[in-house]
XYZ file of C-alpha atoms in Angstrom:
692
model
C -0.290 -11.247 28.722
C 3.366 -12.100 29.013
C 4.378 -12.526 25.400
C 1.539 -11.123 23.283
C 2.626 -8.510 20.742
C -0.580 -6.614 21.281
C -0.088 -6.668 25.048
C 3.461 -5.376 24.783
C 2.380 -2.585 22.455
C -0.560 -1.600 24.655
C 1.554 -1.766 27.795
C 4.129 0.562 26.246
C 1.463 2.941 24.961
C -0.357 3.089 28.304
C 2.656 3.169 30.604
C 4.663 5.799 28.694
C 2.368 8.757 29.398
C 2.007 7.666 33.052
C 5.758 7.535 33.502
C 6.112 10.870 31.770
C 3.511 12.389 34.036
C 5.222 11.036 37.160
C 8.854 11.793 36.273
C 8.643 14.843 34.005
C 5.580 16.760 35.052
C 7.015 20.139 34.137
C 7.829 19.031 30.610
C 4.276 17.779 30.083
C 2.808 21.059 31.216
C 5.050 23.079 28.878
C 4.384 21.122 25.667
C 2.775 23.254 22.981
C 0.957 21.976 19.874
C 1.433 18.322 18.925
C 3.195 16.225 21.579
C 3.481 13.298 19.179
C 4.978 12.826 15.744
C 2.300 11.411 13.456
C 4.288 11.976 10.225
C 7.146 9.612 11.090
C 7.077 5.844 11.577
C 10.262 4.206 12.808
C 9.885 0.669 11.449
C 8.472 -1.235 8.482
C 7.636 -4.871 9.146
C 7.398 -5.685 5.444
C 11.033 -4.791 4.726
C 12.573 -7.484 6.939
C 9.457 -9.510 7.925
C 10.473 -8.730 11.514
C 10.075 -5.832 13.931
C 13.226 -4.024 12.829
C 13.745 -0.275 12.935
C 14.461 1.595 9.735
C 17.875 2.538 11.127
C 18.727 -1.176 11.255
C 17.462 -1.876 7.725
C 20.062 -1.894 4.943
C 17.540 -0.789 2.352
C 15.636 2.329 1.348
C 12.104 2.201 2.774
C 9.406 4.872 2.949
C 6.384 4.574 5.256
C 3.371 6.790 4.559
C 1.135 7.001 7.670
C -2.638 7.304 7.660
C -2.294 10.835 9.070
C -1.102 12.041 5.665
C -3.700 9.909 3.862
C -6.430 11.555 5.946
C -5.059 15.070 5.545
C -4.990 14.689 1.778
C -8.473 13.105 1.760
C -6.975 10.453 -0.513
C -9.452 8.066 -2.117
C -7.079 5.882 -4.176
C -3.717 4.234 -3.616
C -2.291 6.400 -6.386
C -3.032 9.546 -4.402
C -1.164 8.040 -1.450
C 1.889 6.894 -3.415
C 2.236 10.390 -4.875
C 4.047 11.224 -1.617
C 7.163 9.281 -2.634
C 9.096 10.659 -5.605
C 10.561 7.240 -6.430
C 7.085 6.154 -7.578
C 5.507 7.479 -10.758
C 2.038 6.806 -12.125
C 1.271 4.853 -15.264
C -2.046 4.339 -17.005
C -5.364 4.617 -15.121
C -7.486 3.005 -17.815
C -10.270 0.557 -16.925
C -10.709 1.765 -13.323
C -7.323 0.606 -12.041
C -3.943 2.180 -11.404
C -0.467 1.224 -12.606
C 2.760 2.410 -10.961
C 6.486 2.418 -11.648
C 8.952 2.095 -8.768
C 12.505 3.164 -9.563
C 11.404 3.005 -13.201
C 10.156 -0.612 -13.191
C 6.440 -1.387 -13.519
C 4.814 -3.006 -10.483
C 2.937 -6.106 -11.588
C -0.615 -6.754 -10.361
C 0.396 -10.277 -9.406
C 3.648 -9.742 -7.522
C 4.228 -6.027 -6.943
C 1.930 -5.582 -3.942
C 1.586 -7.009 -0.444
C -1.096 -6.683 2.178
C 0.234 -7.304 5.692
C 3.076 -9.272 4.144
C 0.790 -11.464 1.997
C 1.242 -11.308 -1.748
C -1.884 -9.526 -2.974
C -3.595 -9.565 -6.375
C -3.992 -5.871 -7.122
C -5.811 -5.593 -10.426
C -8.239 -3.085 -8.888
C -8.235 0.156 -6.930
C -7.250 -0.721 -3.391
C -9.580 0.041 -0.440
C -7.291 2.482 1.332
C -9.851 3.198 4.076
C -8.714 -0.061 5.718
C -5.044 0.989 5.865
C -3.044 2.441 8.740
C 0.093 2.907 6.637
C 1.710 2.102 3.287
C 5.283 0.780 3.154
C 7.312 1.350 -0.019
C 10.134 -1.204 -0.006
C 12.635 -0.175 -2.669
C 14.892 -2.437 -4.663
C 14.778 -6.209 -5.259
C 12.933 -8.089 -2.488
C 12.708 -11.607 -3.892
C 14.568 -13.071 -0.919
C 11.473 -12.695 1.267
C 8.584 -12.670 -1.192
C 9.635 -14.617 -4.290
C 9.192 -13.515 -7.887
C 8.933 -9.734 -8.146
C 10.132 -6.782 -10.207
C 13.482 -5.147 -9.359
C 11.991 -1.765 -8.457
C 10.551 -3.025 -5.183
C 7.233 -3.721 -3.477
C 4.319 -1.824 -1.940
C 3.114 -3.304 1.363
C -0.314 -2.140 2.546
C -0.603 -2.375 6.354
C -4.192 -2.688 7.562
C -5.861 -1.237 10.630
C -5.909 -3.522 13.665
C -8.480 -4.120 16.429
C -8.475 -1.867 19.482
C -9.220 -2.476 23.155
C -10.732 0.968 23.598
C -14.188 1.425 22.111
C -14.029 3.728 19.110
C -16.509 5.037 16.560
C -15.465 7.339 13.724
C -17.970 8.578 11.162
C -16.708 10.474 8.142
C -18.225 12.064 5.054
C -16.647 13.975 2.183
C -17.725 15.597 -1.073
C -15.801 17.124 -3.983
C -16.449 19.772 -6.620
C -17.891 17.269 -9.105
C -20.495 16.058 -6.591
C -18.718 12.842 -5.609
C -19.502 11.589 -2.106
C -17.944 9.127 0.307
C -19.214 7.916 3.693
C -16.928 5.983 6.051
C -17.767 4.187 9.306
C -14.766 2.960 11.323
C -15.469 1.137 14.606
C -13.518 -0.989 17.054
C -13.228 -2.178 20.605
C -13.233 -5.116 23.011
C -15.996 -7.729 22.793
C -15.565 -9.223 26.269
C -14.704 -8.049 29.754
C -11.070 -9.198 29.854
C -10.440 -7.642 26.402
C -9.069 -10.890 24.972
C -11.517 -10.599 22.054
C -11.326 -7.404 20.014
C -12.497 -6.169 16.615
C -12.098 -3.471 13.995
C -14.587 -2.890 11.181
C -14.786 -0.448 8.274
C -17.752 0.310 6.013
C -17.487 2.599 2.980
C -20.052 3.813 0.453
C -18.638 5.933 -2.361
C -20.243 7.490 -5.435
C -17.902 9.227 -7.854
C -18.746 11.627 -10.666
C -15.695 12.190 -12.862
C -14.894 15.400 -14.692
C -14.559 13.667 -18.095
C -17.608 12.969 -20.271
C -18.720 10.505 -22.929
C -19.405 11.837 -26.396
C -23.169 11.641 -25.838
C -22.795 14.118 -22.944
C -23.102 11.626 -20.079
C -20.686 11.973 -17.189
C -18.578 8.998 -16.186
C -19.541 7.581 -12.776
C -18.416 4.993 -10.239
C -20.232 3.180 -7.423
C -18.191 1.450 -4.705
C -19.012 -0.411 -1.499
C -16.494 -1.796 0.977
C -17.032 -3.883 4.091
C -14.114 -5.112 6.216
C -13.719 -6.696 9.648
C -10.707 -7.892 11.645
C -11.024 -9.877 14.891
C -8.206 -10.589 17.363
C -8.420 -13.311 19.983
C -5.828 -13.971 22.680
C -6.064 -17.731 23.085
C -3.471 -17.579 25.856
C -0.865 -15.232 27.250
C 1.463 -16.033 24.360
C -0.881 -16.849 21.450
C -2.755 -14.349 19.295
C -5.097 -15.367 16.462
C -6.328 -12.786 13.954
C -9.165 -13.349 11.463
C -9.896 -10.960 8.607
C -12.531 -10.580 5.904
C -13.244 -7.804 3.436
C -15.435 -7.440 0.373
C -15.304 -4.779 -2.328
C -17.974 -4.135 -4.963
C -16.805 -1.584 -7.507
C -18.686 -0.711 -10.705
C -17.566 2.113 -12.973
C -17.946 3.408 -16.485
C -14.889 2.794 -18.636
C -12.377 5.443 -19.597
C -9.371 4.005 -21.426
C -7.685 7.408 -21.596
C -7.017 10.087 -24.168
C -5.090 9.916 -27.436
C -1.970 11.891 -28.317
C -0.743 12.972 -31.716
C 2.874 12.686 -32.851
C 3.696 16.050 -31.258
C 2.435 14.879 -27.844
C -0.706 17.042 -27.942
C -4.111 15.773 -26.860
C -6.415 15.016 -29.784
C -9.770 16.676 -29.220
C -11.185 18.073 -26.012
C -9.624 17.268 -22.619
C -12.989 16.002 -21.375
C -13.678 13.619 -24.251
C -13.913 9.896 -23.451
C -13.510 7.733 -26.578
C -15.304 4.769 -25.012
C -19.082 4.465 -25.333
C -21.224 5.397 -22.331
C -22.475 1.798 -21.970
C -18.959 0.418 -21.489
C -18.321 -0.590 -17.860
C -16.324 -2.745 -15.476
C -17.945 -4.483 -12.500
C -15.610 -5.962 -9.880
C -16.230 -8.054 -6.765
C -13.255 -8.888 -4.546
C -13.238 -10.941 -1.360
C -10.268 -11.493 0.962
C -10.459 -13.862 3.907
C -7.885 -15.504 6.106
C -6.071 -15.657 9.400
C -2.735 -14.957 11.078
C -1.349 -16.664 14.186
C 1.417 -15.337 16.398
C 2.811 -17.729 19.015
C 5.636 -16.928 21.417
C 7.601 -20.050 22.333
C 9.666 -17.937 24.721
C 10.366 -14.258 25.099
C 13.033 -14.614 22.384
C 11.435 -17.065 19.930
C 8.238 -16.590 17.950
C 6.303 -18.490 15.283
C 4.079 -16.628 12.788
C 1.602 -18.340 10.457
C -0.633 -16.707 7.858
C -3.165 -17.620 5.182
C -5.193 -15.475 2.784
C -7.630 -16.449 0.052
C -8.598 -13.842 -2.500
C -11.487 -14.335 -4.920
C -11.632 -11.706 -7.649
C -14.362 -11.689 -10.280
C -14.874 -9.054 -12.941
C -17.238 -8.410 -15.817
C -15.898 -5.949 -18.359
C -18.151 -4.804 -21.198
C -15.861 -2.945 -23.598
C -16.509 -0.705 -26.565
C -12.737 -1.005 -27.165
C -11.967 2.087 -29.302
C -8.874 1.810 -31.511
C -6.865 4.890 -32.497
C -5.798 5.001 -36.168
C -2.158 6.007 -36.597
C -3.131 9.143 -38.550
C -6.218 10.038 -36.499
C -7.315 13.689 -36.208
C -10.329 15.041 -34.373
C -13.477 14.494 -36.427
C -12.023 11.438 -38.118
C -13.439 7.927 -37.973
C -12.158 5.234 -35.667
C -13.043 1.592 -35.135
C -14.566 0.092 -31.985
C -14.376 -3.639 -31.321
C -16.828 -4.350 -28.492
C -16.913 -7.477 -26.366
C -18.233 -8.816 -23.074
C -15.676 -10.551 -20.872
C -15.657 -12.290 -17.499
C -12.465 -12.825 -15.493
C -12.052 -15.031 -12.446
C -8.843 -14.863 -10.369
C -8.237 -17.006 -7.297
C -5.176 -16.132 -5.275
C -4.200 -18.220 -2.224
C -1.141 -17.337 -0.154
C 0.419 -18.937 2.919
C 3.500 -18.269 5.023
C 5.212 -19.646 8.126
C 7.976 -17.632 9.830
C 10.224 -18.629 12.723
C 11.833 -15.584 14.359
C 14.390 -15.604 17.122
C 16.550 -13.084 18.945
C 19.577 -14.480 20.770
C 23.247 -13.936 21.572
C 25.954 -16.095 20.043
C 29.731 -15.560 20.258
C 29.144 -12.178 21.947
C 27.016 -10.969 19.003
C 23.275 -10.302 18.905
C 21.294 -12.148 16.222
C 17.822 -11.594 14.813
C 17.179 -14.754 12.827
C 14.321 -15.358 10.399
C 13.614 -18.755 8.832
C 10.478 -19.077 6.735
C 8.513 -20.495 3.857
C 5.751 -18.933 1.762
C 3.672 -20.093 -1.182
C 1.180 -18.941 -3.791
C -1.541 -20.914 -5.583
C -2.809 -19.010 -8.649
C -5.827 -19.709 -10.883
C -7.274 -17.606 -13.700
C -10.278 -18.282 -15.910
C -11.781 -16.188 -18.725
C -14.980 -16.187 -20.770
C -15.341 -13.738 -23.665
C -17.890 -13.022 -26.403
C -17.140 -10.573 -29.203
C -19.691 -8.298 -30.861
C -19.633 -6.875 -34.379
C -17.154 -4.067 -34.967
C -18.457 -0.609 -35.791
C -17.056 2.712 -36.964
C -17.652 5.942 -35.094
C -16.806 9.629 -35.370
C -17.663 12.643 -33.229
C -21.137 14.050 -33.877
C -22.666 10.640 -34.611
C -25.430 9.235 -32.430
C -23.962 6.712 -30.045
C -24.571 3.111 -31.206
C -26.716 1.029 -28.891
C -25.031 -1.486 -26.647
C -24.483 -4.769 -28.528
C -26.648 -7.684 -27.458
C -23.858 -10.052 -26.421
C -23.127 -11.840 -23.161
C -19.991 -13.619 -21.975
C -22.169 -16.479 -20.692
C -22.709 -17.666 -24.267
C -19.003 -18.531 -24.546
C -18.815 -22.330 -24.388
C -15.033 -22.356 -24.015
C -13.036 -21.466 -20.920
C -9.476 -20.189 -21.052
C -7.555 -21.040 -17.896
C -4.071 -20.479 -16.494
C -2.730 -22.017 -13.303
C 0.530 -22.179 -11.425
C 1.880 -22.409 -7.918
C 5.184 -21.672 -6.309
C 6.823 -21.863 -2.920
C 10.043 -20.589 -1.438
C 12.294 -21.175 1.559
C 14.236 -18.244 2.976
C 16.643 -17.455 5.774
C 17.854 -14.078 7.007
C 20.064 -13.039 9.884
C 20.685 -9.544 11.234
C 23.890 -9.713 13.269
C 24.850 -6.890 15.629
C 28.617 -7.228 15.855
C 28.892 -4.308 18.283
C 27.235 -0.941 18.866
C 28.555 0.447 15.583
C 28.458 -2.475 13.131
C 25.702 -4.763 11.868
C 25.597 -7.303 9.066
C 22.426 -8.558 7.362
C 22.573 -11.568 5.055
C 20.373 -14.336 3.725
C 19.081 -16.243 0.741
C 16.021 -17.847 -0.827
C 15.308 -20.951 -2.862
C 12.151 -20.655 -4.995
C 10.313 -23.249 -7.113
C 7.511 -22.528 -9.615
C 5.259 -25.286 -10.943
C 3.537 -24.301 -14.179
C 2.797 -26.368 -17.247
C 5.483 -25.542 -19.790
C 7.111 -23.014 -17.469
C 8.605 -24.804 -14.464
C 11.269 -22.678 -12.846
C 13.577 -22.649 -9.841
C 15.820 -19.878 -8.576
C 18.163 -18.973 -5.747
C 18.792 -15.361 -4.735
C 21.143 -13.969 -2.067
C 21.103 -10.721 -0.110
C 23.827 -8.940 1.858
C 23.890 -5.692 3.795
C 26.429 -3.949 6.020
C 25.408 -1.163 8.404
C 27.597 1.284 10.320
C 26.227 3.517 13.088
C 28.665 6.404 13.701
C 26.250 7.661 16.367
C 23.115 6.152 17.869
C 20.792 8.184 15.659
C 22.519 7.632 12.301
C 23.225 4.778 9.889
C 25.409 4.385 6.837
C 24.757 1.213 4.866
C 25.552 -0.666 1.704
C 23.635 -3.627 0.311
C 23.428 -6.110 -2.543
C 20.158 -7.814 -3.467
C 18.558 -9.749 -6.300
C 15.132 -10.497 -7.745
C 13.765 -12.787 -10.434
C 10.738 -13.054 -12.746
C 10.073 -16.437 -14.425
C 9.463 -16.564 -18.176
C 6.005 -17.510 -19.473
C 7.501 -20.670 -20.928
C 10.542 -22.728 -19.975
C 11.623 -23.243 -23.593
C 11.649 -21.197 -26.785
C 8.671 -22.434 -28.829
C 9.215 -20.829 -32.248
C 10.255 -23.621 -34.639
C 11.426 -21.005 -37.184
C 14.013 -19.761 -34.701
C 17.526 -21.205 -34.714
C 17.422 -21.578 -30.916
C 14.037 -23.342 -30.895
C 13.850 -25.522 -27.777
C 16.404 -23.439 -25.868
C 15.825 -23.570 -22.101
C 14.717 -20.190 -20.750
C 15.863 -19.023 -17.337
C 14.038 -16.499 -15.191
C 14.719 -12.826 -15.888
C 17.039 -11.742 -13.072
C 17.905 -8.400 -11.529
C 20.583 -7.235 -9.143
C 21.019 -4.035 -7.207
C 23.878 -2.310 -5.433
C 22.730 0.380 -3.002
C 24.557 2.781 -0.710
C 22.606 4.968 1.664
C 22.431 6.919 4.897
C 19.742 7.585 7.505
C 19.934 10.261 10.167
C 17.450 11.286 12.856
C 17.460 14.951 13.847
C 15.684 17.229 16.326
C 15.520 14.691 19.158
C 14.811 11.924 16.645
C 11.653 13.631 15.389
C 12.863 14.101 11.799
C 14.294 11.311 9.652
C 16.598 12.194 6.752
C 17.392 9.449 4.224
C 19.411 9.258 1.059
C 20.252 6.382 -1.264
C 22.269 5.788 -4.427
C 21.358 2.675 -6.386
C 22.353 0.783 -9.505
C 19.914 -1.844 -10.836
C 20.493 -4.082 -13.828
C 17.858 -6.443 -15.233
C 19.056 -9.201 -17.553
C 17.601 -12.192 -19.327
C 14.937 -10.646 -21.549
C 14.605 -12.230 -24.982
C 16.231 -10.555 -27.979
C 15.290 -11.769 -31.471
C 17.320 -10.938 -34.566
C 16.506 -11.725 -38.194
C 18.701 -14.183 -40.061
C 19.675 -13.364 -43.627
C 20.150 -16.058 -46.285
C 19.381 -18.925 -43.919
C 17.265 -21.595 -45.676
C 16.258 -23.294 -42.413
C 15.566 -20.532 -39.868
C 14.139 -17.009 -40.024
C 15.392 -15.666 -36.684
C 17.761 -16.296 -33.814
C 16.701 -15.530 -30.236
C 19.032 -15.131 -27.282
C 18.337 -14.394 -23.635
C 20.615 -11.375 -23.417
C 18.314 -8.375 -23.099
C 19.338 -5.842 -20.473
C 17.799 -2.851 -18.742
C 19.851 -0.536 -16.535
C 18.490 1.955 -13.976
C 20.647 4.072 -11.698
C 19.935 7.109 -9.592
C 19.658 8.644 -6.160
C 16.923 9.629 -3.713
C 16.746 12.146 -0.886
C 13.902 12.358 1.641
C 12.888 14.004 4.922
C 9.978 12.909 7.094
C 8.797 14.013 10.529
C 8.654 17.131 12.673
C 10.813 20.238 12.284
C 9.407 21.577 15.570
C 6.207 21.256 17.599
C 4.154 22.941 14.890
C 5.716 22.132 11.512
C 5.613 18.636 9.994
C 6.920 17.594 6.570
C 7.117 14.644 4.218
C 9.430 15.498 1.328
C 11.292 13.463 -1.269
C 13.180 13.935 -4.512
C 14.606 11.450 -6.994
C 16.884 11.390 -10.004
C 16.716 8.363 -12.299
C 18.669 7.439 -15.420
C 16.817 4.460 -16.930
C 17.782 2.829 -20.216
C 17.265 -0.258 -22.331
C 20.886 -1.233 -22.948
C 20.380 -4.427 -24.943
C 16.993 -4.662 -26.596
C 15.973 -5.626 -30.111
C 13.518 -2.724 -30.402
C 14.376 -0.069 -27.828
C 18.132 -0.104 -27.208
C 19.248 3.231 -25.790
C 15.662 4.334 -25.061
C 13.987 5.205 -21.759
C 10.900 3.282 -20.545
C 7.504 4.998 -20.716
C 6.544 7.252 -17.783
C 10.011 7.346 -16.226
C 11.190 10.950 -15.657
C 14.767 11.919 -14.873
C 13.609 14.161 -12.025
C 10.652 13.971 -9.668
C 9.843 15.463 -6.271
C 7.059 15.697 -3.714
C 6.344 17.737 -0.600
C 3.480 17.634 1.879
C 3.499 19.717 5.060
C 1.344 20.672 8.023
C 1.647 23.785 10.159
C -0.393 23.999 13.348
C -1.511 27.550 13.988
C -3.031 26.520 17.324
C -4.605 23.471 18.954
C -7.694 23.761 16.750
C -6.470 24.948 13.354
C -3.810 23.498 11.034
C -2.970 24.271 7.417
C -1.393 22.042 4.769
C 0.530 22.732 1.586
C 1.990 20.350 -0.964
C 3.877 20.405 -4.271
C 4.165 17.421 -6.626
C 6.603 17.602 -9.517
C 7.429 15.293 -12.414
C 9.894 16.097 -15.140
C 9.651 15.251 -18.824
C 8.664 11.664 -19.637
C 8.196 9.685 -22.805
C 4.723 8.573 -23.875
C 5.943 5.705 -26.064
C 8.760 3.182 -26.016
C 10.215 4.588 -29.248
C 10.783 7.867 -27.353
C 9.302 9.946 -30.176
C 6.520 11.499 -28.059
C 7.379 13.561 -24.972
C 5.122 14.630 -22.119
C 6.133 17.949 -20.559
C 7.127 18.228 -16.926
C 4.707 19.812 -14.478
C 4.304 20.975 -10.881
C 0.972 20.691 -9.063
C 0.228 22.654 -5.894
C -2.321 21.443 -3.323
C -3.431 23.209 -0.121
C -5.763 22.387 2.737
C -6.843 23.176 6.271
C -8.271 21.283 9.254
C -10.398 22.722 12.047
C -11.027 20.736 15.229
C -13.809 21.331 17.683
C -15.522 19.485 20.524
C -19.209 19.170 21.303
C -19.581 17.588 24.713
C -17.706 14.288 24.557
C -17.599 14.299 20.757
C -14.701 15.477 18.609
C -15.446 16.910 15.171
C -12.861 17.576 12.461
C -13.662 19.684 9.421
C -11.302 19.611 6.434
C -11.186 21.611 3.222
C -8.662 20.831 0.461
C -7.968 22.418 -2.907
C -6.199 20.209 -5.432
C -4.235 21.808 -8.267
C -4.601 25.270 -6.805
C -3.169 27.077 -9.849
C -5.068 24.945 -12.396
C -1.903 23.558 -13.991
C -2.458 21.726 -17.259
C -0.533 18.470 -17.439
C -0.461 14.906 -18.647
C -0.181 12.271 -15.934
C 0.540 8.568 -16.537
C -0.155 6.550 -19.669
C 1.043 6.452 -23.257
C -0.099 7.792 -26.607
C -3.205 5.561 -26.657
C -4.244 5.740 -22.985
C -2.849 8.890 -21.403
C -4.434 10.287 -18.222
C -5.126 14.022 -18.343
C -4.484 15.833 -15.077
C -7.629 17.229 -13.519
C -7.970 20.989 -13.115
C -8.653 22.802 -9.869
C -10.993 20.830 -7.637
C -11.938 20.887 -3.958
C -12.838 18.344 -1.320
C -14.774 19.038 1.858
C -14.934 16.526 4.701
C -16.253 16.143 8.224
C -15.339 13.438 10.732
C -17.063 12.711 14.026
C -15.259 10.728 16.734
C -17.462 9.282 19.448
């Protein structure tokens, strides 16, 4: 295959060890421990939408490989993202996870990508299908459209293989939770032009927290995924993908805090009723096409359709402002059905050429999103409850009796261009822009955002860069609708953000360890500020679009191999985040945004069969409410683990044992005063994986 990406990758992978064996036989014989670096990945396709190395990217990007995911026996995306200190966790209520990146909340609708497709992420992601997770920091609207200024999370999925593979895994934890994973792949025909990869997962989770009737919260999840590659010709690759997730879990909307920041009641107590649940079904299906016009010019096309349906039967407990344990609180139950349909498309034209004695990597593209949401909801009678009471029976209501249907629809598309110009061996310039148009009833919007980066390479293995980028988030309406406001009818522009970033990247130890650092300054403007008007007979308020939020800080990270036996992924971050112009919170810090955070995960190989891991995850003090009157203490959690490898005939078997929160630290994780997540105490996970 002359131009196929897969062919080029396979050719490099297969030819490299042969060349090494022929030309450097002595070196091969003398290698001890790991001869590859599975902690460090040198590029992130989602950052530039092209195959560009991190050293040539004028932006801070972290890539977490599946090696670390597997070593940590991670079961949720939140456990994976814990490895980057620039990300902090928010609430985990209702069986989903919320995250903040550089202090800004990642939206379910535009904060996540899967293989470069915008991905609706209102559920716990199936991480068993991922080969890596890319954390793209700072505004990225130029390539992906409306998004928050903190950045994006791009989930890169596993791809088909030519070599037949079969991996069977099973794990169990201290609460009795189990997970079984089947991962297979290989060629489907003799010339290997048709290949596949499939993943099946069955997971049953028993959580450590309990309902007030003594029942333990549980979760039941099934995942099926398949990807098929077909080489139509030497220069055309077509990829089809399909996955389905069924995920049903009891509800836990989190614990309640008092005004001093202490947990009200027992750590294990769930305020929801035991019959409250959420039942999710998600399907993703689509295709990607890669066509090489020549060796230098390539066309990429992609389409994904996501159908997301959810039934959520809530007991909906409400915390009174003066609530103490033993007191009475109100529950407002309801049955609700949500239907999201998320269709994304993109077309990219990528070329590499020389012009005026300078090398160019040019990207011209267009992408679009078609969004639909529908909701049915039936309320039940409210009831009062206090601890010690018998649990009320589940109300006899059903969302299907709702004869109304709330809907919301919009679509948007954007055109973008980006050029990475290599002026000479030391200097590169990256620049581009995007025009974006949203079509939504009462909220039409159009925006243009630029991006500029300058890179200097003092030596081949180091980069110093500076960049400027922007992002935007359209308002829910295009005009101010309050007729009691003096500016009623005022046209509303999208909320915009801009970032200045300066950073450096340096590869050490024969390019096995990557050191990165970045200083950034992000300002978000355009939020609505409403002020009361005194002695005005006509209007009660005046609203202006002048709200501002300002986040600045720095990050330092190291990722890769120190030597043949010691591997690390470490990061630390300092963040000063403030509402600078806000009608309610001026001068305050957003919820769940610490000044300091850090993470470390490491592996040390004692010999070819046995390796040990150790990790530390730290978060400083954070506020639990926007008024900044309730503080959550900082904490440090220590995790350890070990892997033992053995062979039985032609079969490889890996055994893994992990201990999470080794010293049983007590801490509050993400969430506010009404939905805080309590950190779990010491727990263990035991896993076995068979490779055939």
